[in-house]
PDB file of C-alpha atoms and ligand atoms in Angstrom:
ATOM      1  CA  MET I   9      -4.911 -13.873 -16.770  1.00 68.00           C
ATOM      2  CA  LYS I  10      -4.822 -10.568 -14.949  1.00 76.00           C
ATOM      3  CA  LYS I  11      -1.537  -9.136 -13.747  1.00 89.00           C
ATOM      4  CA  ILE I  12      -0.848  -9.800 -10.078  1.00 96.00           C
ATOM      5  CA  ILE I  13       1.323  -7.199  -8.332  1.00 98.00           C
ATOM      6  CA  ILE I  14       3.186  -8.307  -5.209  1.00 98.00           C
ATOM      7  CA  SER I  15       4.253  -5.453  -2.917  1.00 98.00           C
ATOM      8  CA  PRO I  16       6.391  -6.599   0.059  1.00 98.00           C
ATOM      9  CA  SER I  17       5.938  -4.446   3.176  1.00 98.00           C
ATOM     10  CA  ILE I  18       9.376  -3.524   4.489  1.00 98.00           C
ATOM     11  CA  LEU I  19       7.838  -3.088   7.944  1.00 98.00           C
ATOM     12  CA  SER I  20       8.639  -6.774   8.468  1.00 98.00           C
ATOM     13  CA  ALA I  21      12.203  -6.523   7.109  1.00 98.00           C
ATOM     14  CA  ASP I  22      15.376  -6.480   9.222  1.00 98.00           C
ATOM     15  CA  PHE I  23      16.096  -2.737   9.353  1.00 97.00           C
ATOM     16  CA  ALA I  24      19.772  -3.325  10.196  1.00 98.00           C
ATOM     17  CA  ILE I  25      20.219  -4.724   6.690  1.00 98.00           C
ATOM     18  CA  LEU I  26      17.338  -3.015   4.901  1.00 98.00           C
ATOM     19  CA  GLY I  27      19.183  -2.506   1.616  1.00 98.00           C
ATOM     20  CA  GLU I  28      20.122  -6.165   1.373  1.00 98.00           C
ATOM     21  CA  GLU I  29      16.636  -7.266   2.371  1.00 98.00           C
ATOM     22  CA  CYS I  30      15.084  -5.219  -0.438  1.00 98.00           C
ATOM     23  CA  ALA I  31      17.663  -6.345  -2.985  1.00 98.00           C
ATOM     24  CA  ALA I  32      16.841  -9.942  -2.079  1.00 98.00           C
ATOM     25  CA  MET I  33      13.113  -9.267  -2.492  1.00 98.00           C
ATOM     26  CA  GLU I  34      13.730  -7.700  -5.903  1.00 98.00           C
ATOM     27  CA  LYS I  35      15.779 -10.717  -6.943  1.00 98.00           C
ATOM     28  CA  ALA I  36      12.969 -12.958  -5.713  1.00 98.00           C
ATOM     29  CA  GLY I  37      10.614 -11.328  -8.231  1.00 98.00           C
ATOM     30  CA  ALA I  38       8.628  -8.848  -6.124  1.00 98.00           C
ATOM     31  CA  ASP I  39       7.042  -6.080  -8.215  1.00 98.00           C
ATOM     32  CA  GLU I  40       7.129  -3.096  -5.823  1.00 98.00           C
ATOM     33  CA  LEU I  41       8.236  -2.139  -2.315  1.00 98.00           C
ATOM     34  CA  HIS I  42       5.542  -1.117   0.177  1.00 98.00           C
ATOM     35  CA  ILE I  43       6.805   1.506   2.599  1.00 98.00           C
ATOM     36  CA  ASP I  44       4.662   1.898   5.728  1.00 98.00           C
ATOM     37  CA  VAL I  45       5.016   5.270   7.413  1.00 98.00           C
ATOM     38  CA  MET I  46       3.448   5.639  10.888  1.00 98.00           C
ATOM     39  CA  ASP I  47       3.439   8.780  13.002  1.00 98.00           C
ATOM     40  CA  GLY I  48       2.368   7.451  16.418  1.00 98.00           C
ATOM     41  CA  HIS I  49      -0.693   9.680  16.177  1.00 98.00           C
ATOM     42  CA  PHE I  50      -2.858   8.524  13.295  1.00 98.00           C
ATOM     43  CA  VAL I  51      -1.920   4.984  14.347  1.00 98.00           C
ATOM     44  CA  PRO I  52      -0.556   3.850  17.734  1.00 98.00           C
ATOM     45  CA  ASN I  53       2.897   2.986  16.380  1.00 98.00           C
ATOM     46  CA  ILE I  54       5.959   4.736  14.924  1.00 98.00           C
ATOM     47  CA  SER I  55       7.875   3.196  12.038  1.00 98.00           C
ATOM     48  CA  TYR I  56      10.232   5.309   9.888  1.00 98.00           C
ATOM     49  CA  GLY I  57      10.057   8.334   7.623  1.00 98.00           C
ATOM     50  CA  ALA I  58      11.418   9.960   4.489  1.00 98.00           C
ATOM     51  CA  PRO I  59      15.150   9.914   5.488  1.00 98.00           C
ATOM     52  CA  ILE I  60      15.177   6.096   5.613  1.00 98.00           C
ATOM     53  CA  MET I  61      13.387   5.972   2.294  1.00 98.00           C
ATOM     54  CA  LYS I  62      15.899   8.332   0.738  1.00 98.00           C
ATOM     55  CA  CYS I  63      18.771   6.029   1.761  1.00 98.00           C
ATOM     56  CA  LEU I  64      16.954   3.052   0.325  1.00 98.00           C
ATOM     57  CA  ARG I  65      16.285   4.940  -2.917  1.00 98.00           C
ATOM     58  CA  LYS I  66      20.044   5.314  -3.434  1.00 98.00           C
ATOM     59  CA  VAL I  67      20.538   1.563  -3.551  1.00 98.00           C
ATOM     60  CA  ASN I  68      17.216   0.361  -4.967  1.00 98.00           C
ATOM     61  CA  LYS I  69      15.432   1.275  -8.196  1.00 98.00           C
ATOM     62  CA  MET I  70      12.140  -0.545  -7.567  1.00 98.00           C
ATOM     63  CA  PHE I  71       8.717   1.134  -7.576  1.00 98.00           C
ATOM     64  CA  PHE I  72       8.226   2.727  -4.134  1.00 98.00           C
ATOM     65  CA  ASP I  73       4.628   2.272  -2.982  1.00 98.00           C
ATOM     66  CA  THR I  74       4.414   4.623   0.007  1.00 98.00           C
ATOM     67  CA  HIS I  75       1.636   4.104   2.573  1.00 98.00           C
ATOM     68  CA  LEU I  76       1.268   7.146   4.826  1.00 98.00           C
ATOM     69  CA  MET I  77      -0.516   6.336   8.083  1.00 98.00           C
ATOM     70  CA  ILE I  78      -0.147   9.901   9.298  1.00 98.00           C
ATOM     71  CA  SER I  79      -2.585  12.609  10.408  1.00 98.00           C
ATOM     72  CA  GLU I  80      -1.339  15.444   8.215  1.00 98.00           C
ATOM     73  CA  PRO I  81      -0.072  14.053   4.899  1.00 98.00           C
ATOM     74  CA  LEU I  82      -0.167  17.479   3.243  1.00 98.00           C
ATOM     75  CA  ARG I  83       2.731  18.684   5.399  1.00 98.00           C
ATOM     76  CA  TYR I  84       5.013  15.830   4.363  1.00 98.00           C
ATOM     77  CA  ILE I  85       4.196  15.053   0.715  1.00 98.00           C
ATOM     78  CA  GLU I  86       7.230  16.933  -0.577  1.00 98.00           C
ATOM     79  CA  ASP I  87       9.558  15.045   1.814  1.00 98.00           C
ATOM     80  CA  PHE I  88       8.303  11.710   0.534  1.00 98.00           C
ATOM     81  CA  VAL I  89       8.570  12.845  -3.074  1.00 98.00           C
ATOM     82  CA  LYS I  90      12.204  13.753  -2.370  1.00 98.00           C
ATOM     83  CA  GLY I  91      12.558  10.389  -0.645  1.00 98.00           C
ATOM     84  CA  GLY I  92      11.787   8.752  -3.983  1.00 98.00           C
ATOM     85  CA  ALA I  93       8.105   7.811  -3.773  1.00 98.00           C
ATOM     86  CA  ASP I  94       6.488   6.598  -7.000  1.00 98.00           C
ATOM     87  CA  ARG I  95       3.011   6.338  -5.503  1.00 98.00           C
ATOM     88  CA  ILE I  96       1.796   8.015  -2.317  1.00 99.00           C
ATOM     89  CA  THR I  97      -1.187   6.541  -0.502  1.00 99.00           C
ATOM     90  CA  PHE I  98      -2.784   8.603   2.241  1.00 99.00           C
ATOM     91  CA  HIS I  99      -5.749   7.803   4.471  1.00 99.00           C
ATOM     92  CA  LEU I 100      -9.186   9.187   3.752  1.00 98.00           C
ATOM     93  CA  GLU I 101      -9.556   9.463   7.558  1.00 98.00           C
ATOM     94  CA  CYS I 102      -6.637  11.928   7.860  1.00 98.00           C
ATOM     95  CA  ASP I 103      -7.055  15.575   8.910  1.00 98.00           C
ATOM     96  CA  ASN I 104      -6.522  17.115   5.457  1.00 98.00           C
ATOM     97  CA  ASP I 105      -8.860  17.710   2.536  1.00 98.00           C
ATOM     98  CA  PRO I 106      -8.439  14.635   0.280  1.00 98.00           C
ATOM     99  CA  MET I 107      -8.689  16.640  -2.951  1.00 98.00           C
ATOM    100  CA  GLU I 108      -5.960  19.001  -1.768  1.00 98.00           C
ATOM    101  CA  VAL I 109      -3.675  16.061  -0.937  1.00 98.00           C
ATOM    102  CA  ILE I 110      -4.359  14.441  -4.326  1.00 98.00           C
ATOM    103  CA  GLU I 111      -3.492  17.664  -6.146  1.00 98.00           C
ATOM    104  CA  LYS I 112      -0.317  18.145  -4.133  1.00 98.00           C
ATOM    105  CA  ILE I 113       0.882  14.607  -4.930  1.00 98.00           C
ATOM    106  CA  ARG I 114       0.048  15.054  -8.623  1.00 98.00           C
ATOM    107  CA  SER I 115       1.851  18.406  -8.743  1.00 98.00           C
ATOM    108  CA  PHE I 116       5.110  16.472  -8.253  1.00 98.00           C
ATOM    109  CA  GLY I 117       4.265  13.937 -10.956  1.00 98.00           C
ATOM    110  CA  VAL I 118       3.740  11.184  -8.375  1.00 98.00           C
ATOM    111  CA  LEU I 119       0.724   8.824  -8.373  1.00 98.00           C
ATOM    112  CA  PRO I 120      -1.902   9.523  -5.679  1.00 99.00           C
ATOM    113  CA  ALA I 121      -3.833   6.782  -3.880  1.00 99.00           C
ATOM    114  CA  ILE I 122      -6.342   6.664  -1.026  1.00 99.00           C
ATOM    115  CA  ALA I 123      -6.540   4.096   1.774  1.00 99.00           C
ATOM    116  CA  ILE I 124      -9.622   3.286   3.829  1.00 99.00           C
ATOM    117  CA  LYS I 125      -9.587   1.743   7.304  1.00 98.00           C
ATOM    118  CA  PRO I 126     -11.798  -1.272   8.085  1.00 98.00           C
ATOM    119  CA  GLY I 127     -14.464   0.961   9.665  1.00 98.00           C
ATOM    120  CA  THR I 128     -14.750   3.290   6.669  1.00 98.00           C
ATOM    121  CA  PRO I 129     -17.481   2.478   4.119  1.00 98.00           C
ATOM    122  CA  TYR I 130     -16.314   2.144   0.512  1.00 98.00           C
ATOM    123  CA  GLU I 131     -18.864   4.738  -0.608  1.00 98.00           C
ATOM    124  CA  LYS I 132     -16.742   7.468   0.970  1.00 98.00           C
ATOM    125  CA  VAL I 133     -13.889   6.930  -1.495  1.00 98.00           C
ATOM    126  CA  VAL I 134     -16.076   6.683  -4.615  1.00 98.00           C
ATOM    127  CA  PRO I 135     -16.131  10.462  -5.370  1.00 98.00           C
ATOM    128  CA  TYR I 136     -12.308  10.456  -5.545  1.00 98.00           C
ATOM    129  CA  LEU I 137     -11.902   7.446  -7.855  1.00 98.00           C
ATOM    130  CA  PRO I 138     -11.597   9.511 -11.069  1.00 98.00           C
ATOM    131  CA  PHE I 139      -8.618  11.352  -9.574  1.00 98.00           C
ATOM    132  CA  ILE I 140      -6.515   8.535  -8.112  1.00 98.00           C
ATOM    133  CA  ASP I 141      -4.292   5.718  -9.354  1.00 98.00           C
ATOM    134  CA  MET I 142      -5.229   3.206  -6.683  1.00 98.00           C
ATOM    135  CA  VAL I 143      -7.510   2.569  -3.745  1.00 98.00           C
ATOM    136  CA  LEU I 144      -6.208   0.647  -0.739  1.00 99.00           C
ATOM    137  CA  VAL I 145      -8.771  -1.395   1.171  1.00 99.00           C
ATOM    138  CA  MET I 146      -7.156  -2.156   4.540  1.00 99.00           C
ATOM    139  CA  THR I 147      -7.700  -5.764   5.578  1.00 98.00           C
ATOM    140  CA  VAL I 148      -6.434  -5.124   9.130  1.00 98.00           C
ATOM    141  CA  GLU I 149      -6.613  -2.127  11.453  1.00 98.00           C
ATOM    142  CA  PRO I 150      -3.557  -0.090  10.373  1.00 98.00           C
ATOM    143  CA  GLY I 151      -0.611   0.171  12.772  1.00 97.00           C
ATOM    144  CA  PHE I 152       1.050  -3.224  13.011  1.00 97.00           C
ATOM    145  CA  GLY I 153       2.291  -6.099  10.884  1.00 96.00           C
ATOM    146  CA  GLY I 154       1.392  -9.698  11.588  1.00 96.00           C
ATOM    147  CA  GLN I 155      -2.355  -9.296  12.205  1.00 98.00           C
ATOM    148  CA  SER I 156      -5.122 -11.564  10.871  1.00 98.00           C
ATOM    149  CA  PHE I 157      -6.778 -10.924   7.511  1.00 98.00           C
ATOM    150  CA  MET I 158     -10.309  -9.515   7.749  1.00 98.00           C
ATOM    151  CA  ALA I 159     -12.297 -11.432   5.143  1.00 98.00           C
ATOM    152  CA  ASP I 160     -15.310  -9.245   5.914  1.00 98.00           C
ATOM    153  CA  MET I 161     -13.614  -6.438   3.956  1.00 98.00           C
ATOM    154  CA  MET I 162     -14.130  -8.355   0.693  1.00 98.00           C
ATOM    155  CA  PRO I 163     -17.573  -6.882  -0.046  1.00 98.00           C
ATOM    156  CA  LYS I 164     -15.855  -3.473  -0.176  1.00 98.00           C
ATOM    157  CA  VAL I 165     -13.313  -4.783  -2.690  1.00 98.00           C
ATOM    158  CA  GLU I 166     -16.085  -6.345  -4.781  1.00 98.00           C
ATOM    159  CA  ALA I 167     -18.177  -3.169  -4.772  1.00 98.00           C
ATOM    160  CA  LEU I 168     -15.217  -0.979  -5.761  1.00 98.00           C
ATOM    161  CA  ARG I 169     -14.155  -3.423  -8.504  1.00 98.00           C
ATOM    162  CA  LYS I 170     -17.656  -3.227  -9.948  1.00 98.00           C
ATOM    163  CA  ILE I 171     -17.732   0.572 -10.010  1.00 98.00           C
ATOM    164  CA  ILE I 172     -14.190   0.867 -11.383  1.00 98.00           C
ATOM    165  CA  ASP I 173     -14.898  -1.603 -14.185  1.00 98.00           C
ATOM    166  CA  THR I 174     -18.367  -0.310 -15.054  1.00 98.00           C
ATOM    167  CA  GLU I 175     -17.111   3.249 -15.267  1.00 98.00           C
ATOM    168  CA  ASN I 176     -13.854   2.214 -16.932  1.00 98.00           C
ATOM    169  CA  LEU I 177     -11.790   4.175 -14.420  1.00 98.00           C
ATOM    170  CA  GLY I 178      -8.674   1.994 -14.536  1.00 97.00           C
ATOM    171  CA  VAL I 179      -8.088   2.431 -10.789  1.00 98.00           C
ATOM    172  CA  LYS I 180      -6.093  -0.371  -9.157  1.00 98.00           C
ATOM    173  CA  ILE I 181      -7.273  -2.020  -5.939  1.00 98.00           C
ATOM    174  CA  GLN I 182      -4.743  -2.854  -3.247  1.00 98.00           C
ATOM    175  CA  VAL I 183      -5.252  -4.976  -0.149  1.00 98.00           C
ATOM    176  CA  ASP I 184      -2.959  -4.695   2.869  1.00 98.00           C
ATOM    177  CA  GLY I 185      -2.867  -6.705   6.075  1.00 98.00           C
ATOM    178  CA  GLY I 186      -2.780 -10.429   6.783  1.00 98.00           C
ATOM    179  CA  ILE I 187      -2.118 -11.388   3.173  1.00 98.00           C
ATOM    180  CA  ASP I 188      -0.541 -14.841   2.911  1.00 98.00           C
ATOM    181  CA  LYS I 189      -0.747 -17.816   0.563  1.00 96.00           C
ATOM    182  CA  ASN I 190      -4.167 -18.766   1.985  1.00 96.00           C
ATOM    183  CA  THR I 191      -5.867 -15.361   2.111  1.00 98.00           C
ATOM    184  CA  ILE I 192      -4.466 -13.903  -1.130  1.00 98.00           C
ATOM    185  CA  LYS I 193      -6.825 -16.017  -3.243  1.00 98.00           C
ATOM    186  CA  THR I 194      -9.865 -14.629  -1.403  1.00 98.00           C
ATOM    187  CA  ALA I 195      -8.682 -11.065  -2.085  1.00 98.00           C
ATOM    188  CA  ALA I 196      -7.827 -11.815  -5.728  1.00 98.00           C
ATOM    189  CA  ASP I 197     -11.253 -13.387  -6.295  1.00 98.00           C
ATOM    190  CA  ALA I 198     -12.901 -10.290  -4.810  1.00 98.00           C
ATOM    191  CA  GLY I 199     -11.094  -8.166  -7.414  1.00 98.00           C
ATOM    192  CA  ALA I 200      -7.876  -6.876  -5.839  1.00 98.00           C
ATOM    193  CA  ASP I 201      -4.813  -6.562  -8.069  1.00 96.00           C
ATOM    194  CA  ILE I 202      -2.040  -5.294  -5.781  1.00 98.00           C
ATOM    195  CA  PHE I 203      -1.184  -7.391  -2.747  1.00 98.00           C
ATOM    196  CA  VAL I 204       0.857  -6.091   0.166  1.00 98.00           C
ATOM    197  CA  ALA I 205       2.502  -8.710   2.359  1.00 98.00           C
ATOM    198  CA  GLY I 206       4.913  -8.224   5.230  1.00 98.00           C
ATOM    199  CA  SER I 207       5.104 -11.321   7.420  1.00 98.00           C
ATOM    200  CA  ALA I 208       4.294 -13.716   4.571  1.00 98.00           C
ATOM    201  CA  LEU I 209       7.403 -12.498   2.718  1.00 98.00           C
ATOM    202  CA  PHE I 210      10.077 -10.926   4.939  1.00 98.00           C
ATOM    203  CA  LYS I 211       9.540 -13.391   7.793  1.00 97.00           C
ATOM    204  CA  GLN I 212      10.155 -16.372   5.496  1.00 98.00           C
ATOM    205  CA  GLU I 213      13.449 -18.198   5.038  1.00 97.00           C
ATOM    206  CA  ASP I 214      13.311 -18.421   1.262  1.00 98.00           C
ATOM    207  CA  TYR I 215      12.161 -15.203  -0.445  1.00 98.00           C
ATOM    208  CA  ILE I 216      12.075 -16.721  -3.943  1.00 98.00           C
ATOM    209  CA  LYS I 217       9.762 -19.461  -2.718  1.00 98.00           C
ATOM    210  CA  ALA I 218       7.641 -17.002  -0.699  1.00 98.00           C
ATOM    211  CA  VAL I 219       7.072 -14.597  -3.622  1.00 98.00           C
ATOM    212  CA  SER I 220       6.329 -17.334  -6.130  1.00 98.00           C
ATOM    213  CA  GLU I 221       3.957 -19.145  -3.783  1.00 98.00           C
ATOM    214  CA  LEU I 222       2.009 -15.949  -3.155  1.00 98.00           C
ATOM    215  CA  ARG I 223       1.819 -15.187  -6.872  1.00 97.00           C
ATOM    216  CA  ALA I 224       0.752 -18.717  -7.735  1.00 97.00           C
ATOM    217  CA  ALA I 225      -1.947 -18.653  -5.052  1.00 97.00           C
ATOM    218  CA  ALA I 226      -3.351 -15.372  -6.390  1.00 96.00           C
ATOM    219  CA  GLU I 227      -3.404 -16.565  -9.985  1.00 91.00           C
TER     220      GLU I 227
HETATM  221  C1  DX5 J   4      -0.256  -2.304   8.615  1.00 50.59           C
HETATM  222  C2  DX5 J   4       0.592  -2.034   7.395  1.00 50.59           C
HETATM  223  C3  DX5 J   4       0.866  -3.240   6.571  1.00 50.59           C
HETATM  224  C4  DX5 J   4       1.635  -4.318   7.286  1.00 50.59           C
HETATM  225  C5  DX5 J   4       1.264  -5.615   6.681  1.00 50.59           C
HETATM  226  O1  DX5 J   4      -0.578  -1.096   9.220  1.00 50.59           O
HETATM  227  O2  DX5 J   4      -0.045  -1.085   6.564  1.00 50.59           O
HETATM  228  O3  DX5 J   4       1.493  -2.891   5.360  1.00 50.59           O
HETATM  229  O4  DX5 J   4       3.022  -4.152   7.229  1.00 50.59           O
HETATM  230  O5  DX5 J   4       1.877  -6.636   7.402  1.00 50.59           O
HETATM  231  P1  DX5 J   4       1.346  -8.145   7.337  1.00 50.59           P
HETATM  232  O6  DX5 J   4       1.438  -8.591   5.916  1.00 50.59           O
HETATM  233  O7  DX5 J   4       2.299  -8.861   8.234  1.00 50.59           O
HETATM  234  O8  DX5 J   4      -0.062  -8.127   7.833  1.00 50.59           O
HETATM  235 ZN1   ZN J   5       0.727  -0.745   4.516  1.00 50.59          ZN
END
Protein backbone atom coordinates (compact mmCIF):
# COMPACT_ATOMS: atom_id res chain seq x y z
CA MET A 1 0.00 0.00 0.00
CA LYS A 2 1.38 3.39 -0.92
CA LYS A 3 2.04 5.97 1.76
CA ILE A 4 -0.73 8.54 2.10
CA ILE A 5 0.37 11.96 3.37
CA ILE A 6 -2.28 14.14 5.01
CA SER A 7 -1.44 17.86 5.08
CA PRO A 8 -4.00 19.96 7.02
CA SER A 9 -4.38 23.52 5.68
CA ILE A 10 -4.16 25.92 8.61
CA LEU A 11 -6.18 28.43 6.58
CA SER A 12 -9.25 26.82 8.14
CA ALA A 13 -7.84 26.81 11.69
CA ASP A 14 -8.84 29.23 14.47
CA PHE A 15 -5.99 31.75 14.28
CA ALA A 16 -6.61 32.95 17.85
CA ILE A 17 -5.41 29.55 19.06
CA LEU A 18 -3.25 28.50 16.12
CA GLY A 19 -0.59 26.76 18.20
CA GLU A 20 -3.14 24.61 19.99
CA GLU A 21 -4.96 23.85 16.75
CA CYS A 22 -1.77 22.56 15.15
CA ALA A 23 -0.76 20.58 18.22
CA ALA A 24 -4.17 18.91 18.15
CA MET A 25 -3.76 18.08 14.45
CA GLU A 26 -0.33 16.58 15.13
CA LYS A 27 -1.78 14.48 17.94
CA ALA A 28 -4.55 13.38 15.59
CA GLY A 29 -1.94 11.86 13.27
CA ALA A 30 -1.57 14.46 10.50
CA ASP A 31 1.72 14.14 8.60
CA GLU A 32 2.49 17.77 7.68
CA LEU A 33 1.11 21.29 8.07
CA HIS A 34 0.04 23.13 4.92
CA ILE A 35 0.64 26.86 5.21
CA ASP A 36 -1.26 28.95 2.65
CA VAL A 37 0.28 32.34 1.99
CA MET A 38 -1.80 34.82 -0.06
CA ASP A 39 -0.73 38.31 -1.07
CA GLY A 40 -4.03 39.85 -2.24
CA HIS A 41 -2.47 40.25 -5.68
CA PHE A 42 -1.74 36.82 -7.12
CA VAL A 43 -5.03 35.73 -5.53
CA PRO A 44 -7.91 37.97 -4.39
CA ASN A 45 -7.37 37.27 -0.69
CA ILE A 46 -4.80 37.97 2.05
CA SER A 47 -3.96 35.32 4.63
CA TYR A 48 -0.74 35.53 6.69
CA GLY A 49 3.00 35.58 6.11
CA ALA A 50 6.37 34.50 7.45
CA PRO A 51 6.07 36.16 10.93
CA ILE A 52 3.07 33.97 11.82
CA MET A 53 4.90 30.93 10.56
CA LYS A 54 7.95 31.78 12.63
CA CYS A 55 5.82 31.89 15.80
CA LEU A 56 4.27 28.56 14.93
CA ARG A 57 7.71 27.06 14.27
CA LYS A 58 8.70 27.82 17.87
CA VAL A 59 5.95 25.60 19.23
CA ASN A 60 5.60 22.98 16.49
CA LYS A 61 8.17 20.63 14.98
CA MET A 62 6.05 19.21 12.15
CA PHE A 63 7.00 19.36 8.46
CA PHE A 64 5.99 22.81 7.17
CA ASP A 65 4.55 22.53 3.66
CA THR A 66 4.43 26.16 2.52
CA HIS A 67 2.13 27.12 -0.37
CA LEU A 68 2.99 30.57 -1.73
CA MET A 69 0.13 32.12 -3.68
CA ILE A 70 2.12 35.28 -4.31
CA SER A 71 3.25 37.14 -7.43
CA GLU A 72 6.94 37.48 -6.60
CA PRO A 73 8.10 34.43 -4.63
CA LEU A 74 11.77 35.20 -5.30
CA ARG A 75 11.61 38.28 -3.07
CA TYR A 76 10.31 36.35 -0.07
CA ILE A 77 11.95 32.90 -0.21
CA GLU A 78 14.51 33.79 2.45
CA ASP A 79 11.78 35.06 4.82
CA PHE A 80 9.91 31.77 4.55
CA VAL A 81 13.10 29.77 5.01
CA LYS A 82 13.71 31.75 8.22
CA GLY A 83 10.07 31.13 9.12
CA GLY A 84 10.86 27.42 9.18
CA ALA A 85 9.64 26.11 5.83
CA ASP A 86 10.60 22.52 4.97
CA ARG A 87 9.11 22.65 1.48
CA ILE A 88 8.25 25.78 -0.49
CA THR A 89 5.67 25.54 -3.26
CA PHE A 90 5.35 28.47 -5.63
CA HIS A 91 3.03 28.96 -8.60
CA LEU A 92 4.20 28.39 -12.14
CA GLU A 93 1.96 31.37 -13.05
CA CYS A 94 3.94 33.79 -10.85
CA ASP A 95 6.03 36.68 -12.24
CA ASN A 96 9.46 35.10 -11.63
CA ASP A 97 11.53 32.66 -13.64
CA PRO A 98 10.65 29.20 -12.23
CA MET A 99 14.22 27.88 -12.52
CA GLU A 100 15.54 30.87 -10.59
CA VAL A 101 12.99 30.30 -7.81
CA ILE A 102 13.84 26.59 -7.66
CA GLU A 103 17.55 27.35 -7.33
CA LYS A 104 16.95 29.95 -4.64
CA ILE A 105 14.87 27.52 -2.56
CA ARG A 106 17.47 24.77 -2.99
CA SER A 107 20.29 27.13 -2.02
CA PHE A 108 18.82 27.15 1.51
CA GLY A 109 18.52 23.36 1.63
CA VAL A 110 14.72 23.55 1.43
CA LEU A 111 12.61 21.39 -0.93
CA PRO A 112 11.17 23.21 -3.97
CA ALA A 113 7.74 22.46 -5.43
CA ILE A 114 5.59 23.95 -8.19
CA ALA A 115 1.82 24.49 -8.15
CA ILE A 116 -0.41 24.81 -11.20
CA LYS A 117 -3.80 26.54 -11.26
CA PRO A 118 -6.82 24.78 -12.79
CA GLY A 119 -6.38 26.66 -16.08
CA THR A 120 -2.72 25.71 -16.51
CA PRO A 121 -1.99 22.60 -18.62
CA TYR A 122 0.16 19.94 -16.95
CA GLU A 123 2.61 20.02 -19.87
CA LYS A 124 3.91 23.38 -18.66
CA VAL A 125 5.34 21.88 -15.47
CA VAL A 126 6.92 18.82 -17.11
CA PRO A 127 10.29 20.50 -17.94
CA TYR A 128 10.77 21.31 -14.24
CA LEU A 129 9.97 17.84 -12.85
CA PRO A 130 13.63 16.71 -12.61
CA PHE A 131 14.38 19.69 -10.36
CA ILE A 132 11.50 19.63 -7.87
CA ASP A 133 10.36 17.54 -4.91
CA MET A 134 6.64 17.84 -5.58
CA VAL A 135 4.06 19.13 -8.01
CA LEU A 136 0.81 20.59 -6.70
CA VAL A 137 -2.22 20.19 -8.94
CA MET A 138 -4.78 22.69 -7.65
CA THR A 139 -8.26 21.19 -7.47
CA VAL A 140 -9.90 24.59 -6.86
CA GLU A 141 -9.10 28.11 -8.03
CA PRO A 142 -6.55 29.26 -5.42
CA GLY A 143 -7.58 31.97 -2.95
CA PHE A 144 -10.17 30.53 -0.59
CA GLY A 145 -10.90 27.49 1.55
CA GLY A 146 -14.19 25.65 1.43
CA GLN A 147 -14.65 25.43 -2.36
CA SER A 148 -15.81 22.38 -4.32
CA PHE A 149 -13.35 19.79 -5.63
CA MET A 150 -12.77 19.95 -9.40
CA ALA A 151 -12.78 16.32 -10.53
CA ASP A 152 -11.90 17.48 -14.04
CA MET A 153 -8.33 18.09 -12.80
CA MET A 154 -7.78 14.33 -12.43
CA PRO A 155 -6.52 13.80 -16.00
CA LYS A 156 -3.66 16.17 -15.12
CA VAL A 157 -2.81 14.09 -12.04
CA GLU A 158 -2.96 10.88 -14.07
CA ALA A 159 -0.74 12.28 -16.83
CA LEU A 160 1.86 13.57 -14.36
CA ARG A 161 1.84 10.28 -12.41
CA LYS A 162 2.56 8.43 -15.64
CA ILE A 163 5.50 10.64 -16.59
CA ILE A 164 6.95 10.65 -13.07
CA ASP A 165 6.77 6.86 -12.81
CA THR A 166 7.97 6.12 -16.34
CA GLU A 167 10.95 8.40 -15.93
CA ASN A 168 11.54 7.31 -12.33
CA LEU A 169 11.65 10.91 -11.13
CA GLY A 170 10.36 10.28 -7.60
CA VAL A 171 8.37 13.54 -7.62
CA LYS A 172 5.39 13.60 -5.26
CA ILE A 173 1.96 14.77 -6.43
CA GLN A 174 -0.13 16.94 -4.15
CA VAL A 175 -3.78 17.90 -4.55
CA ASP A 176 -5.25 20.94 -2.80
CA GLY A 177 -8.82 22.19 -2.66
CA GLY A 178 -12.11 20.52 -1.80
CA ILE A 179 -10.49 17.36 -0.47
CA ASP A 180 -12.81 15.48 1.89
CA LYS A 181 -13.62 11.86 2.68
CA ASN A 182 -15.59 11.53 -0.58
CA THR A 183 -13.23 13.25 -3.02
CA ILE A 184 -9.91 12.00 -1.59
CA LYS A 185 -10.42 8.54 -3.10
CA THR A 186 -10.83 10.02 -6.59
CA ALA A 187 -7.55 11.93 -6.19
CA ALA A 188 -5.73 8.92 -4.72
CA ASP A 189 -6.91 6.70 -7.58
CA ALA A 190 -5.64 9.28 -10.09
CA GLY A 191 -2.18 9.02 -8.50
CA ALA A 192 -1.88 11.78 -5.90
CA ASP A 193 0.08 11.03 -2.73
CA ILE A 194 -0.13 14.22 -0.65
CA PHE A 195 -3.57 15.48 0.27
CA VAL A 196 -4.23 18.98 1.56
CA ALA A 197 -7.46 19.49 3.47
CA GLY A 198 -8.68 22.56 5.31
CA SER A 199 -12.42 22.42 5.93
CA ALA A 200 -12.53 18.61 6.07
CA LEU A 201 -10.11 18.70 9.02
CA PHE A 202 -10.05 21.99 10.95
CA LYS A 203 -13.80 22.56 10.63
CA GLN A 204 -14.57 19.17 12.22
CA GLU A 205 -15.35 18.54 15.88
CA ASP A 206 -13.13 15.50 16.28
CA TYR A 207 -9.70 15.85 14.65
CA ILE A 208 -8.65 12.25 15.37
CA LYS A 209 -11.75 10.97 13.62
CA ALA A 210 -11.36 13.46 10.74
CA VAL A 211 -7.72 12.53 10.01
CA SER A 212 -8.30 8.80 10.26
CA GLU A 213 -11.41 8.92 8.09
CA LEU A 214 -9.55 10.83 5.39
CA ARG A 215 -6.63 8.41 5.51
CA ALA A 216 -8.89 5.37 5.41
CA ALA A 217 -10.81 6.79 2.45
CA ALA A 218 -7.59 7.39 0.51
CA GLU A 219 -6.22 3.92 1.20
C1 LIG B 1 -6.80 27.41 -1.49
C2 LIG B 1 -5.74 26.85 -0.58
C3 LIG B 1 -6.11 25.57 0.07
C4 LIG B 1 -7.32 25.66 0.97
C5 LIG B 1 -7.96 24.33 0.99
O1 LIG B 1 -6.29 28.52 -2.16
O2 LIG B 1 -4.55 26.63 -1.30
O3 LIG B 1 -5.01 25.01 0.75
O4 LIG B 1 -7.01 26.06 2.28
O5 LIG B 1 -9.14 24.42 1.73
P1 LIG B 1 -10.31 23.33 1.57
O6 LIG B 1 -9.74 22.01 1.95
O7 LIG B 1 -11.33 23.82 2.54
O8 LIG B 1 -10.75 23.37 0.15
ZN1 LIG C 1 -2.91 25.47 -0.37
